[in-house]
Coordinates of C-alpha atoms (C1' of nucleotides) in Angstrom, one line a residue:
Chain A
X1 CA 0.0 0.0 0.0
X2 CA 1.3 3.4 -0.9
X3 CA 1.7 6.1 1.8
X4 CA -1.2 8.4 2.1
X5 CA -0.6 11.4 -0.2
X6 CA 0.0 14.8 1.3
X7 CA -3.2 16.8 1.6
X8 CA -2.3 20.4 1.1
X9 CA -5.5 22.0 2.1
X10 CA -6.1 25.5 1.0
X11 CA -9.3 26.5 2.8
X12 CA -11.2 29.0 1.0
X13 CA -14.6 30.8 0.9
X14 CA -17.5 29.4 -1.0
X15 CA -18.3 31.2 -4.3
X16 CA -21.7 31.5 -5.8
X17 CA -20.6 29.1 -8.5
X18 CA -20.1 26.5 -5.7
X19 CA -23.7 26.8 -4.5
X20 CA -24.8 26.6 -8.1
X21 CA -23.1 23.3 -8.7
X22 CA -24.6 21.9 -5.5
X23 CA -28.0 23.1 -6.5
X24 CA -27.7 21.5 -9.9
X25 CA -27.0 18.2 -8.2
X26 CA -30.0 18.5 -5.9
X27 CA -32.3 19.6 -8.7
X28 CA -31.3 16.7 -11.0
X29 CA -34.6 15.0 -10.0
X30 CA -37.0 17.9 -9.8
X31 CA -36.5 21.7 -9.7
X32 CA -36.7 23.4 -6.3
X33 CA -38.6 26.6 -5.5
X34 CA -36.9 29.9 -5.3
X35 CA -37.3 29.8 -1.5
X36 CA -35.7 26.4 -1.2
X37 CA -32.8 27.6 -3.4
X38 CA -32.3 30.6 -1.2
X39 CA -32.4 28.4 1.9
X40 CA -29.6 26.4 0.5
X41 CA -27.6 29.4 -0.6
X42 CA -27.8 30.5 3.0
X43 CA -26.2 27.4 4.5
X44 CA -22.7 27.7 5.8
X45 CA -20.3 26.0 3.3
X46 CA -16.7 25.5 4.3
X47 CA -14.6 24.9 1.2
X48 CA -11.4 22.9 1.1
X49 CA -9.1 21.9 -1.7
X50 CA -7.6 18.5 -2.0
X51 CA -4.6 17.3 -4.0
X52 CA -4.9 14.2 -6.3
X53 CA -5.0 11.1 -4.1
X54 CA -5.6 13.0 -0.9
X55 CA -8.0 11.5 1.7
X56 CA -11.0 13.6 2.3
X57 CA -12.5 11.5 5.1
X58 CA -11.2 8.3 6.6
X59 CA -12.7 5.0 7.5
X60 CA -13.7 5.3 11.2
X61 CA -14.2 9.1 11.2
X62 CA -17.4 10.4 12.6
X63 CA -17.7 13.7 10.7
X64 CA -20.0 16.5 11.9
X65 CA -20.3 17.9 8.5
X66 CA -21.5 16.5 5.1
X67 CA -19.4 16.8 2.0
X68 CA -20.4 18.2 -1.3
X69 CA -18.2 17.7 -4.3
X70 CA -17.6 21.0 -6.0
X71 CA -14.8 20.2 -8.4
X72 CA -13.0 17.1 -9.4
X73 CA -13.6 13.4 -9.2
X74 CA -14.0 11.6 -5.8
X75 CA -14.4 8.0 -4.7
X76 CA -15.6 6.1 -1.7
X77 CA -13.4 3.1 -0.8
X78 CA -12.9 0.4 1.7
X79 CA -9.6 -0.9 2.8
X80 CA -9.2 -4.5 3.9
X81 CA -6.4 -6.5 5.4
X82 CA -3.1 -6.4 3.6
X83 CA -3.3 -3.9 0.8
X84 CA -6.6 -4.7 -0.7
X85 CA -8.9 -1.9 -1.6
X86 CA -12.4 -1.9 -3.0
X87 CA -13.7 1.3 -4.5
X88 CA -17.4 1.6 -3.8
X89 CA -18.6 4.6 -5.8
X90 CA -17.5 7.5 -7.9
X91 CA -18.8 11.1 -7.5
X92 CA -18.9 14.1 -9.7
X93 CA -19.5 17.8 -8.8
X94 CA -22.8 18.4 -7.2
X95 CA -23.0 15.1 -5.4
X96 CA -23.0 14.5 -1.7
X97 CA -21.1 11.2 -1.1
X98 CA -21.5 10.8 2.6
X99 CA -25.2 11.5 3.3
X100 CA -25.3 8.3 5.3
X101 CA -23.1 9.8 7.9
X102 CA -26.1 11.9 8.9
X103 CA -27.5 8.8 10.6
X104 CA -24.9 6.1 10.6
X105 CA -21.6 6.7 12.3
X106 CA -18.7 6.0 12.3
X107 CA -18.0 6.0 8.6
X108 CA -17.4 2.4 7.3
X109 CA -15.4 3.7 4.4
X110 CA -13.1 6.5 3.3
X111 CA -13.6 9.3 0.8
X112 CA -10.7 10.2 -1.4
X113 CA -10.0 12.6 -4.2
X114 CA -9.0 10.8 -7.4
X115 CA -8.2 14.0 -9.2
X116 CA -7.4 17.4 -7.6
X117 CA -10.7 18.4 -6.1
X118 CA -12.6 21.1 -4.1
X119 CA -15.1 19.9 -1.5
X120 CA -17.6 21.8 0.5
X121 CA -18.6 20.9 4.0
X122 CA -22.0 21.7 5.6
X123 CA -22.7 21.1 9.3
X124 CA -25.0 18.2 10.0
X125 CA -27.1 20.4 12.3
X126 CA -27.8 22.9 9.5
X127 CA -28.8 20.1 7.2
X128 CA -31.1 18.4 9.7
X129 CA -32.7 21.7 10.4
X130 CA -33.2 22.3 6.7
X131 CA -34.7 18.9 6.2
X132 CA -37.3 19.6 8.8
X133 CA -38.0 23.1 7.4
X134 CA -38.0 22.4 3.6
X135 CA -39.8 19.3 2.6
X136 CA -38.8 19.6 -1.1
X137 CA -35.1 19.7 -0.1
X138 CA -35.7 16.6 2.1
X139 CA -37.2 14.9 -0.9
X140 CA -34.2 15.9 -3.1
X141 CA -31.8 14.5 -0.6
X142 CA -33.8 11.3 -0.2
X143 CA -33.7 10.9 -4.0
X144 CA -30.0 11.4 -4.0
X145 CA -29.5 8.6 -1.5
X146 CA -31.8 6.3 -3.5
X147 CA -29.9 7.0 -6.7
X148 CA -26.7 6.2 -4.9
X149 CA -28.1 2.9 -3.8
X150 CA -29.3 2.2 -7.3
X151 CA -25.8 2.6 -8.7
X152 CA -24.5 0.4 -5.9
X153 CA -26.9 -2.3 -7.0
X154 CA -25.7 -2.0 -10.6
X155 CA -22.1 -2.4 -9.5
X156 CA -23.2 -5.5 -7.5
X157 CA -24.6 -7.0 -10.6
X158 CA -21.4 -6.2 -12.5
X159 CA -19.1 -7.7 -9.8
X160 CA -21.3 -10.7 -9.4
X161 CA -22.2 -11.7 -12.9
X162 CA -20.2 -9.8 -15.5
X163 CA -16.8 -10.7 -16.8
X164 CA -13.8 -8.3 -17.0
X165 CA -14.6 -7.0 -20.5
X166 CA -18.2 -6.2 -19.7
X167 CA -17.3 -4.6 -16.4
X168 CA -14.8 -2.3 -18.0
X169 CA -17.0 -1.3 -20.9
X170 CA -19.8 -0.7 -18.5
X171 CA -17.8 1.5 -16.2
X172 CA -16.4 3.6 -19.1
X173 CA -20.0 4.2 -20.2
X174 CA -21.0 5.2 -16.7
X175 CA -18.2 7.6 -16.1
X176 CA -18.6 9.2 -19.5
X177 CA -22.3 9.9 -18.8
X178 CA -21.6 11.1 -15.3
X179 CA -18.9 13.5 -16.4
X180 CA -21.0 14.6 -19.4
X181 CA -23.9 15.5 -17.0
X182 CA -21.7 18.2 -15.4
X183 CA -20.1 19.2 -18.7
X184 CA -16.8 17.6 -17.9
X185 CA -16.7 15.1 -20.8
X186 CA -15.8 16.1 -24.3
X187 CA -17.1 13.4 -26.6
X188 CA -14.0 13.5 -28.8
X189 CA -11.6 12.5 -26.1
X190 CA -12.2 13.1 -22.4
X191 CA -9.8 12.3 -19.6
X192 CA -10.5 9.3 -17.5
X193 CA -10.0 10.5 -14.0
X194 CA -8.3 7.4 -12.7
X195 CA -5.5 5.0 -13.3
X196 CA -5.8 1.4 -14.4
X197 CA -5.0 0.3 -10.9
X198 CA -7.9 2.4 -9.6
X199 CA -10.1 1.0 -12.3
X200 CA -9.2 -2.5 -11.1
X201 CA -9.9 -1.5 -7.5
X202 CA -13.4 -0.5 -8.5
X203 CA -14.1 -3.5 -10.6
X204 CA -12.5 -6.2 -8.5
X205 CA -9.7 -6.9 -11.0
X206 CA -6.0 -6.7 -11.1
X207 CA -4.4 -3.7 -12.9
X208 CA -2.6 -6.2 -15.2
X209 CA -5.8 -7.7 -16.4
X210 CA -7.4 -4.2 -16.7
X211 CA -4.6 -3.3 -19.0
X212 CA -5.0 -6.3 -21.2
X213 CA -8.8 -5.9 -21.6
X214 CA -8.3 -2.2 -22.4
X215 CA -6.0 -3.2 -25.2
X216 CA -8.6 -5.6 -26.5
X217 CA -11.2 -2.8 -26.5
X218 CA -8.8 -0.6 -28.5
X219 CA -8.0 -3.4 -30.9
X220 CA -11.7 -4.0 -31.5
X221 CA -12.2 -0.3 -32.2
X222 CA -14.5 0.5 -29.4
X223 CA -12.3 3.1 -27.8
X224 CA -9.0 4.8 -28.4
X225 CA -6.8 5.9 -25.6
X226 CA -3.4 7.4 -25.0
X227 CA -2.5 7.8 -21.4
X228 CA -5.5 8.9 -19.5
X229 CA -7.1 10.5 -22.5
X230 CA -9.9 8.3 -23.8
X231 CA -12.0 8.5 -26.9
X232 CA -15.2 6.6 -27.4
X233 CA -15.0 5.4 -31.0
X234 CA -18.2 3.4 -31.1
X235 CA -20.8 4.2 -28.5
X236 CA -23.3 1.6 -29.7
X237 CA -20.8 -1.3 -29.5
X238 CA -19.2 -0.1 -26.3
X239 CA -22.7 0.0 -24.7
X240 CA -23.4 -3.5 -26.0
X241 CA -20.1 -4.8 -24.8
X242 CA -20.9 -3.6 -21.3
X243 CA -24.5 -4.6 -21.4
X244 CA -25.1 -1.0 -20.4
X245 CA -28.4 0.6 -19.8
X246 CA -28.2 4.1 -18.4
X247 CA -31.5 4.0 -16.5
X248 CA -29.9 3.1 -13.2
X249 CA -28.0 6.4 -13.1
X250 CA -31.3 8.3 -13.2
X251 CA -29.8 11.2 -15.2
X252 CA -32.5 12.9 -17.2
X253 CA -32.1 12.1 -20.8
X254 CA -28.5 10.8 -20.2
X255 CA -28.4 8.1 -22.8
X256 CA -30.1 10.0 -25.5
X257 CA -27.7 12.9 -24.9
X258 CA -24.8 10.5 -25.2
X259 CA -26.1 9.1 -28.4
X260 CA -26.7 12.5 -29.8
X261 CA -23.2 13.7 -28.9
X262 CA -21.4 10.7 -30.2
X263 CA -23.1 10.0 -33.5
X264 CA -23.3 13.2 -35.4
Chain B
X1 CA -33.9 -20.8 -15.5
X2 CA -36.7 -22.4 -13.8
X3 CA -40.3 -21.4 -14.5
X4 CA -41.8 -18.8 -12.1
X5 CA -43.4 -20.6 -9.3
X6 CA -47.1 -20.3 -8.9
X7 CA -48.1 -17.6 -6.5
X8 CA -51.2 -18.7 -4.7
X9 CA -52.1 -15.5 -3.0
X10 CA -54.4 -15.7 0.0
X11 CA -55.2 -12.1 0.7
X12 CA -55.9 -11.6 4.3
X13 CA -56.4 -8.9 6.9
X14 CA -53.5 -7.3 8.8
X15 CA -53.3 -8.5 12.4
X16 CA -52.0 -6.5 15.3
X17 CA -48.9 -8.8 15.3
X18 CA -48.2 -7.7 11.7
X19 CA -48.1 -4.0 12.7
X20 CA -45.9 -5.0 15.7
X21 CA -43.3 -6.7 13.5
X22 CA -43.3 -3.7 11.2
X23 CA -42.9 -1.3 14.1
X24 CA -40.0 -3.4 15.5
X25 CA -38.3 -2.9 12.2
X26 CA -38.8 0.8 12.1
X27 CA -37.7 1.2 15.8
X28 CA -34.5 -0.8 15.3
X29 CA -32.6 2.6 15.2
X30 CA -34.5 4.6 17.8
X31 CA -37.9 4.1 19.5
X32 CA -40.9 6.1 18.2
X33 CA -43.4 8.0 20.3
X34 CA -46.8 6.6 21.1
X35 CA -48.3 9.0 18.6
X36 CA -46.1 7.9 15.8
X37 CA -46.8 4.2 16.6
X38 CA -50.5 4.9 16.5
X39 CA -50.1 6.7 13.2
X40 CA -48.5 3.7 11.8
X41 CA -51.0 1.3 13.2
X42 CA -53.6 3.4 11.5
X43 CA -52.2 3.0 8.0
X44 CA -53.9 0.7 5.6
X45 CA -52.0 -2.6 5.2
X46 CA -53.0 -5.1 2.6
X47 CA -51.6 -8.5 3.4
X48 CA -50.8 -11.1 0.9
X49 CA -49.3 -14.6 1.3
X50 CA -46.7 -15.9 -1.1
X51 CA -45.5 -19.5 -1.7
X52 CA -41.8 -20.4 -1.7
X53 CA -40.1 -19.0 -4.8
X54 CA -43.1 -16.8 -5.8
X55 CA -42.4 -13.4 -7.3
X56 CA -43.7 -10.5 -5.1
X57 CA -42.7 -7.7 -7.5
X58 CA -41.2 -8.0 -10.9
X59 CA -38.4 -6.0 -12.6
X60 CA -40.2 -3.3 -14.6
X61 CA -43.2 -3.0 -12.3
X62 CA -44.1 0.5 -11.1
X63 CA -45.9 -0.4 -7.8
X64 CA -48.1 2.1 -6.1
X65 CA -47.6 0.5 -2.7
X66 CA -44.6 -0.3 -0.6
X67 CA -43.9 -3.8 0.7
X68 CA -43.3 -4.7 4.3
X69 CA -42.0 -8.2 5.0
X70 CA -44.2 -9.7 7.8
X71 CA -43.1 -13.4 7.7
X72 CA -40.5 -15.4 5.9
X73 CA -37.4 -14.6 4.0
X74 CA -37.4 -12.4 0.9
X75 CA -34.8 -11.3 -1.7
X76 CA -34.3 -8.7 -4.3
X77 CA -32.7 -9.9 -7.5
X78 CA -31.8 -8.8 -11.0
X79 CA -32.1 -11.1 -14.1
X80 CA -29.7 -10.6 -16.9
X81 CA -29.4 -12.1 -20.4
X82 CA -29.6 -15.9 -20.6
X83 CA -30.4 -17.3 -17.2
X84 CA -28.1 -15.3 -15.0
X85 CA -29.4 -14.0 -11.8
X86 CA -27.8 -11.8 -9.2
X87 CA -29.4 -11.6 -5.8
X88 CA -29.0 -8.1 -4.4
X89 CA -30.2 -8.3 -0.8
X90 CA -32.0 -10.5 1.7
X91 CA -34.8 -9.2 3.9
X92 CA -36.3 -10.4 7.1
X93 CA -39.6 -9.6 8.8
X94 CA -40.0 -5.9 9.6
X95 CA -38.0 -4.7 6.7
X96 CA -39.3 -2.7 3.7
X97 CA -37.3 -3.9 0.7
X98 CA -38.6 -1.5 -1.9
X99 CA -38.5 2.0 -0.4
X100 CA -36.7 3.3 -3.4
X101 CA -39.9 2.8 -5.5
X102 CA -41.3 5.8 -3.6
X103 CA -39.1 8.0 -5.8
X104 CA -37.5 5.9 -8.5
X105 CA -39.7 4.0 -10.9
X106 CA -39.9 1.6 -12.6
X107 CA -38.3 -1.0 -10.5
X108 CA -34.9 -2.1 -11.8
X109 CA -35.1 -5.5 -10.0
X110 CA -37.6 -8.0 -8.7
X111 CA -38.6 -9.0 -5.3
X112 CA -39.2 -12.7 -4.5
X113 CA -40.1 -14.9 -1.6
X114 CA -37.3 -17.4 -0.9
X115 CA -39.4 -19.2 1.8
X116 CA -43.1 -19.0 2.1
X117 CA -43.8 -15.5 3.2
X118 CA -46.5 -13.0 4.1
X119 CA -46.0 -9.4 2.9
X120 CA -47.9 -6.2 3.7
X121 CA -48.5 -3.4 1.2
X122 CA -49.0 0.2 2.1
X123 CA -50.1 2.8 -0.5
X124 CA -47.3 5.2 -1.5
X125 CA -49.7 8.1 -0.9
X126 CA -50.3 7.1 2.7
X127 CA -46.5 6.8 3.3
X128 CA -45.7 10.2 1.7
X129 CA -48.4 11.8 3.8
X130 CA -47.0 10.2 7.0
X131 CA -43.5 11.3 6.1
X132 CA -44.7 14.9 5.9
X133 CA -46.6 14.6 9.1
X134 CA -44.4 12.6 11.4
X135 CA -40.7 13.6 11.3
X136 CA -39.6 10.8 13.5
X137 CA -41.1 8.2 11.1
X138 CA -39.4 10.0 8.2
X139 CA -36.1 9.6 10.1
X140 CA -36.7 6.0 10.7
X141 CA -37.4 5.3 7.1
X142 CA -34.3 7.3 6.1
X143 CA -32.3 5.2 8.4
X144 CA -33.7 2.0 7.0
X145 CA -32.7 3.1 3.4
X146 CA -29.2 4.0 4.7
X147 CA -28.7 0.6 6.4
X148 CA -29.8 -1.1 3.2
X149 CA -27.2 0.9 1.3
X150 CA -24.6 0.0 4.0
X151 CA -25.3 -3.7 3.5
X152 CA -25.0 -3.3 -0.2
X153 CA -21.6 -1.7 0.2
X154 CA -20.5 -4.7 2.3
X155 CA -21.7 -7.1 -0.4
X156 CA -19.7 -5.0 -2.9
X157 CA -16.6 -5.5 -0.9
X158 CA -17.2 -9.2 -0.8
X159 CA -17.9 -9.6 -4.5
X160 CA -15.0 -7.5 -5.4
X161 CA -12.3 -8.6 -3.0
X162 CA -13.1 -11.7 -1.1
X163 CA -12.7 -15.3 -2.2
X164 CA -15.5 -17.9 -2.2
X165 CA -14.7 -19.2 1.3
X166 CA -14.7 -15.8 2.8
X167 CA -17.9 -14.8 1.0
X168 CA -19.8 -17.9 2.1
X169 CA -18.6 -17.7 5.7
X170 CA -19.5 -14.0 5.7
X171 CA -23.0 -14.5 4.4
X172 CA -23.7 -17.3 6.9
X173 CA -22.8 -14.9 9.7
X174 CA -24.9 -12.1 8.2
X175 CA -28.0 -14.3 7.8
X176 CA -27.6 -15.8 11.2
X177 CA -27.6 -12.4 12.8
X178 CA -30.5 -11.1 10.7
X179 CA -32.6 -14.1 11.5
X180 CA -31.6 -13.9 15.1
X181 CA -32.7 -10.3 15.4
X182 CA -36.3 -11.3 14.7
X183 CA -36.0 -14.4 16.8
X184 CA -35.9 -16.8 13.8
X185 CA -32.5 -18.4 14.4
X186 CA -32.0 -21.0 17.0
X187 CA -28.2 -21.1 17.8
X188 CA -28.2 -24.9 17.8
X189 CA -29.2 -25.4 14.3
X190 CA -31.3 -23.0 12.4
X191 CA -32.6 -23.3 8.8
X192 CA -30.8 -21.6 6.0
X193 CA -33.7 -20.1 4.1
X194 CA -32.1 -20.7 0.7
X195 CA -30.6 -23.4 -1.5
X196 CA -27.0 -23.7 -2.6
X197 CA -27.9 -22.3 -6.0
X198 CA -29.5 -19.2 -4.4
X199 CA -26.4 -18.8 -2.2
X200 CA -24.4 -18.8 -5.4
X201 CA -26.6 -16.3 -7.1
X202 CA -26.1 -14.0 -4.1
X203 CA -22.4 -14.4 -4.0
X204 CA -21.5 -14.5 -7.7
X205 CA -20.5 -18.2 -7.5
X206 CA -21.7 -21.4 -9.2
X207 CA -23.7 -23.8 -7.1
X208 CA -21.1 -26.5 -7.6
X209 CA -18.4 -24.4 -6.1
X210 CA -20.7 -23.3 -3.2
X211 CA -21.2 -27.0 -2.5
X212 CA -17.5 -27.7 -2.4
X213 CA -16.7 -24.7 -0.1
X214 CA -19.5 -25.7 2.3
X215 CA -18.0 -29.1 2.5
X216 CA -14.6 -27.5 3.4
X217 CA -16.3 -25.4 6.1
X218 CA -17.8 -28.6 7.5
X219 CA -14.6 -30.5 7.3
X220 CA -12.8 -27.7 9.2
X221 CA -15.5 -27.9 11.9
X222 CA -16.8 -24.3 11.5
X223 CA -20.3 -25.4 10.7
X224 CA -22.4 -28.6 10.6
X225 CA -25.2 -29.0 8.2
X226 CA -27.6 -31.5 6.9
X227 CA -29.9 -30.3 4.2
X228 CA -31.0 -26.8 4.9
X229 CA -30.4 -27.1 8.6
X230 CA -27.3 -25.5 9.7
X231 CA -25.4 -25.4 12.9
X232 CA -22.7 -22.9 13.7
X233 CA -20.0 -25.0 15.5
X234 CA -17.4 -22.3 16.0
X235 CA -18.6 -18.7 15.7
X236 CA -15.2 -17.2 16.4
X237 CA -13.5 -19.1 13.6
X238 CA -16.5 -18.7 11.2
X239 CA -16.4 -15.0 11.8
X240 CA -12.7 -14.9 11.2
X241 CA -13.0 -17.0 8.0
X242 CA -15.5 -14.5 6.6
X243 CA -13.6 -11.4 7.8
X244 CA -16.9 -10.6 9.4
X245 CA -17.7 -7.5 11.4
X246 CA -21.3 -7.0 12.2
X247 CA -21.2 -3.2 12.4
X248 CA -22.5 -2.7 8.8
X249 CA -25.8 -4.4 9.7
X250 CA -26.5 -1.7 12.3
X251 CA -28.3 -4.1 14.5
X252 CA -28.1 -3.0 18.1
X253 CA -25.8 -5.4 20.0
X254 CA -26.0 -7.9 17.2
X255 CA -22.5 -9.3 17.5
X256 CA -22.4 -9.4 21.2
X257 CA -25.7 -11.2 21.2
X258 CA -24.4 -13.8 18.8
X259 CA -21.3 -14.4 20.9
X260 CA -23.4 -14.8 24.0
X261 CA -25.8 -17.2 22.3
X262 CA -23.1 -19.3 20.7
X263 CA -20.6 -19.7 23.5
X264 CA -22.4 -20.7 26.6
Chain C
dC1 C1' -43.7 -45.4 -5.3
dG2 C1' -42.8 -42.0 -9.0
dT3 C1' -41.4 -37.3 -9.9
dG4 C1' -39.0 -33.2 -9.4
dT5 C1' -35.8 -30.5 -6.9
dT6 C1' -31.5 -30.2 -4.5
dA7 C1' -27.0 -31.9 -3.2
dT8 C1' -22.8 -34.2 -4.5
dT9 C1' -18.9 -35.9 -7.4
dG10 C1' -15.4 -36.0 -11.1
dA11 C1' -13.1 -34.4 -15.3
dC12 C1' -11.7 -30.7 -17.7
dC13 C1' -11.0 -25.9 -18.9
dA14 C1' -11.1 -20.6 -19.0
dA15 C1' -10.6 -16.4 -16.8
dC16 C1' -8.0 -14.0 -14.1
dA17 C1' -4.3 -13.4 -10.4
dT18 C1' 0.5 -13.1 -9.3
dC19 C1' 5.3 -12.1 -10.1
dA20 C1' 8.8 -9.8 -12.2
dA21 C1' 10.9 -7.0 -15.5
dA22 C1' 11.0 -3.4 -19.1
dC23 C1' 9.3 0.5 -21.0
dT24 C1' 6.7 5.3 -21.1
dT25 C1' 5.4 9.4 -19.4
dA26 C1' 5.3 13.4 -16.8
dG27 C1' 7.3 16.0 -13.4
dT28 C1' 11.4 18.1 -10.9
dG29 C1' 15.4 20.3 -9.9
dG30 C1' 20.0 21.5 -11.4
Chain D
dC1 C1' 17.3 21.9 -21.5
dC2 C1' 18.8 17.7 -19.7
dA3 C1' 19.3 14.1 -16.5
dC4 C1' 16.9 11.9 -12.7
dT5 C1' 12.9 10.1 -10.5
dA6 C1' 8.5 8.2 -9.5
dA7 C1' 4.2 6.8 -11.2
dG8 C1' 1.9 4.4 -14.4
dT9 C1' 1.6 1.2 -18.4
dT10 C1' 2.9 -2.8 -20.9
dT11 C1' 4.7 -7.6 -21.6
dG12 C1' 5.6 -12.5 -20.6
dA13 C1' 5.6 -16.6 -17.9
dT14 C1' 3.2 -19.3 -14.7
dG15 C1' -0.3 -20.8 -11.3
dT16 C1' -4.9 -20.9 -9.0
dT17 C1' -9.6 -20.2 -8.4
dG18 C1' -13.7 -21.2 -9.7
dG19 C1' -16.8 -22.2 -14.0
dT20 C1' -18.9 -25.7 -17.0
dC21 C1' -20.7 -30.1 -18.2
dA22 C1' -22.6 -34.3 -17.1
dA23 C1' -23.8 -37.9 -14.3
dT24 C1' -25.4 -39.8 -9.8
dA25 C1' -27.3 -39.8 -5.2
dA26 C1' -30.3 -38.1 -1.7
dC27 C1' -34.5 -36.1 -0.4
dA28 C1' -39.3 -34.3 -0.2
dC29 C1' -43.8 -34.6 -1.4
dG30 C1' -48.0 -36.0 -3.2

DNA sequence: CGTGTTATTGACCAACATCAAACTTAGTGG
DNA sequence: CCACTAAGTTTGATGTTGGTCAATAACACG
């Protein structure tokens, strides 16, 4: 296991754009009223920057604040005896990866920045109060937790019943759509925000095998990649190779959008 | 894939004991007030009986009621192309396995009775209204969803990073504690409510391999079993073999209780 | 007693892990 | 601008876990 990367944390003040990204995440299910939006913009939001690979929260912590991803790409993970790691989920700007800490402590997993990231922190007390006061916000948060669980179930299916090629193709589709939803994925070559080793840790595979399967996918003309930069050459076939159906992400229009972007 | 079993449904009226089991589930986190308990006892609860292996809800359904397990052992599952099945979770009496359908439809997975079961159904509208009216109930439901997600994460770790022996030992521990929490597991031999094939479908293994590993566990003196009946001979070693830590189940005192029961 | 489901066994094989080394790339400081 | 370094990627050789297929045995139930 590699040493924990330095976390040079430059605390800073929340900007209006930060609240906007958070709101976009909360409103992905249904729009909020002007009042609710104002209530959220009024919450205290402590912002902290994290370097690539820095830990944001650690297994065992009992945080008194909830995290909101503002920039970058973040994952939850679990460490087990002797160097094994399982990545549990990926999160893009606007998402709140540790809502469960509102009720269940201590944290049974860590939260880590895969790319350089900025994360906001809201006190639990303020969120609890808001949930009691603003039913529509409570609903949005409930929905966010449920979507998170839906993604976890899809991963469960993948780890249990799909082979390496399917898993990798599936995850590329998922990440592409999630990044696309916040405007971070250019269809003609976007950057995968993780290494092959991290990909393996998410999919229950060794990095060696991930590498070999990626080469197959390139050879078959489904993707092209050089370093981290990845280009989806054939969305339809990649989707088929991964047995991918975007419904579980519950992104409005996600798959249609991808199809439109990728087949001009 | 076997044909869907007949579902001979004997609709019946909810008994006080049914509400009691449901309440016990909701109160596993924190007790409710007398008012809240009454509010729940006042909800309409349609009760239906299901035979072993009968489907309760199907993938693609958009139910207008939420299910409450009242008796028996139930699982969520996902079917994929050509006979593959992945079981996503197990549920014991008191649990509500499809809370996500309150916000996310259609259902991306089915719900099925592994043993003969009785299930209650509450209209979504009634639940939504109660959530708005009774904050403590809303909190209890939120907690239930979060515990469900916590279990899913643990399964994710197992499927991704544990080998067959660990997975099987782990699941036996889990099921024993869950059954014990509702008084359905006798320490000296309780009935595993599923076949070896179903165990494999939950753990991403073939039934053949499940069988072989179970024999190993018996040979090593961790368990004894004859047919479905299973006897945990050595809780400490079984726990170690499965790398099992009960915290993720969020059952109050679960592990201590098991230890006490099993080592007199 | 049949009949269907579940458990068990054996032979064989594919997918994927592990280990170790070489090669690439990007970043860093002189 | 160039060596130097560390991280990540690629390759090859080899071994293990667990899957598949197919047949048999043990039950459970009407």
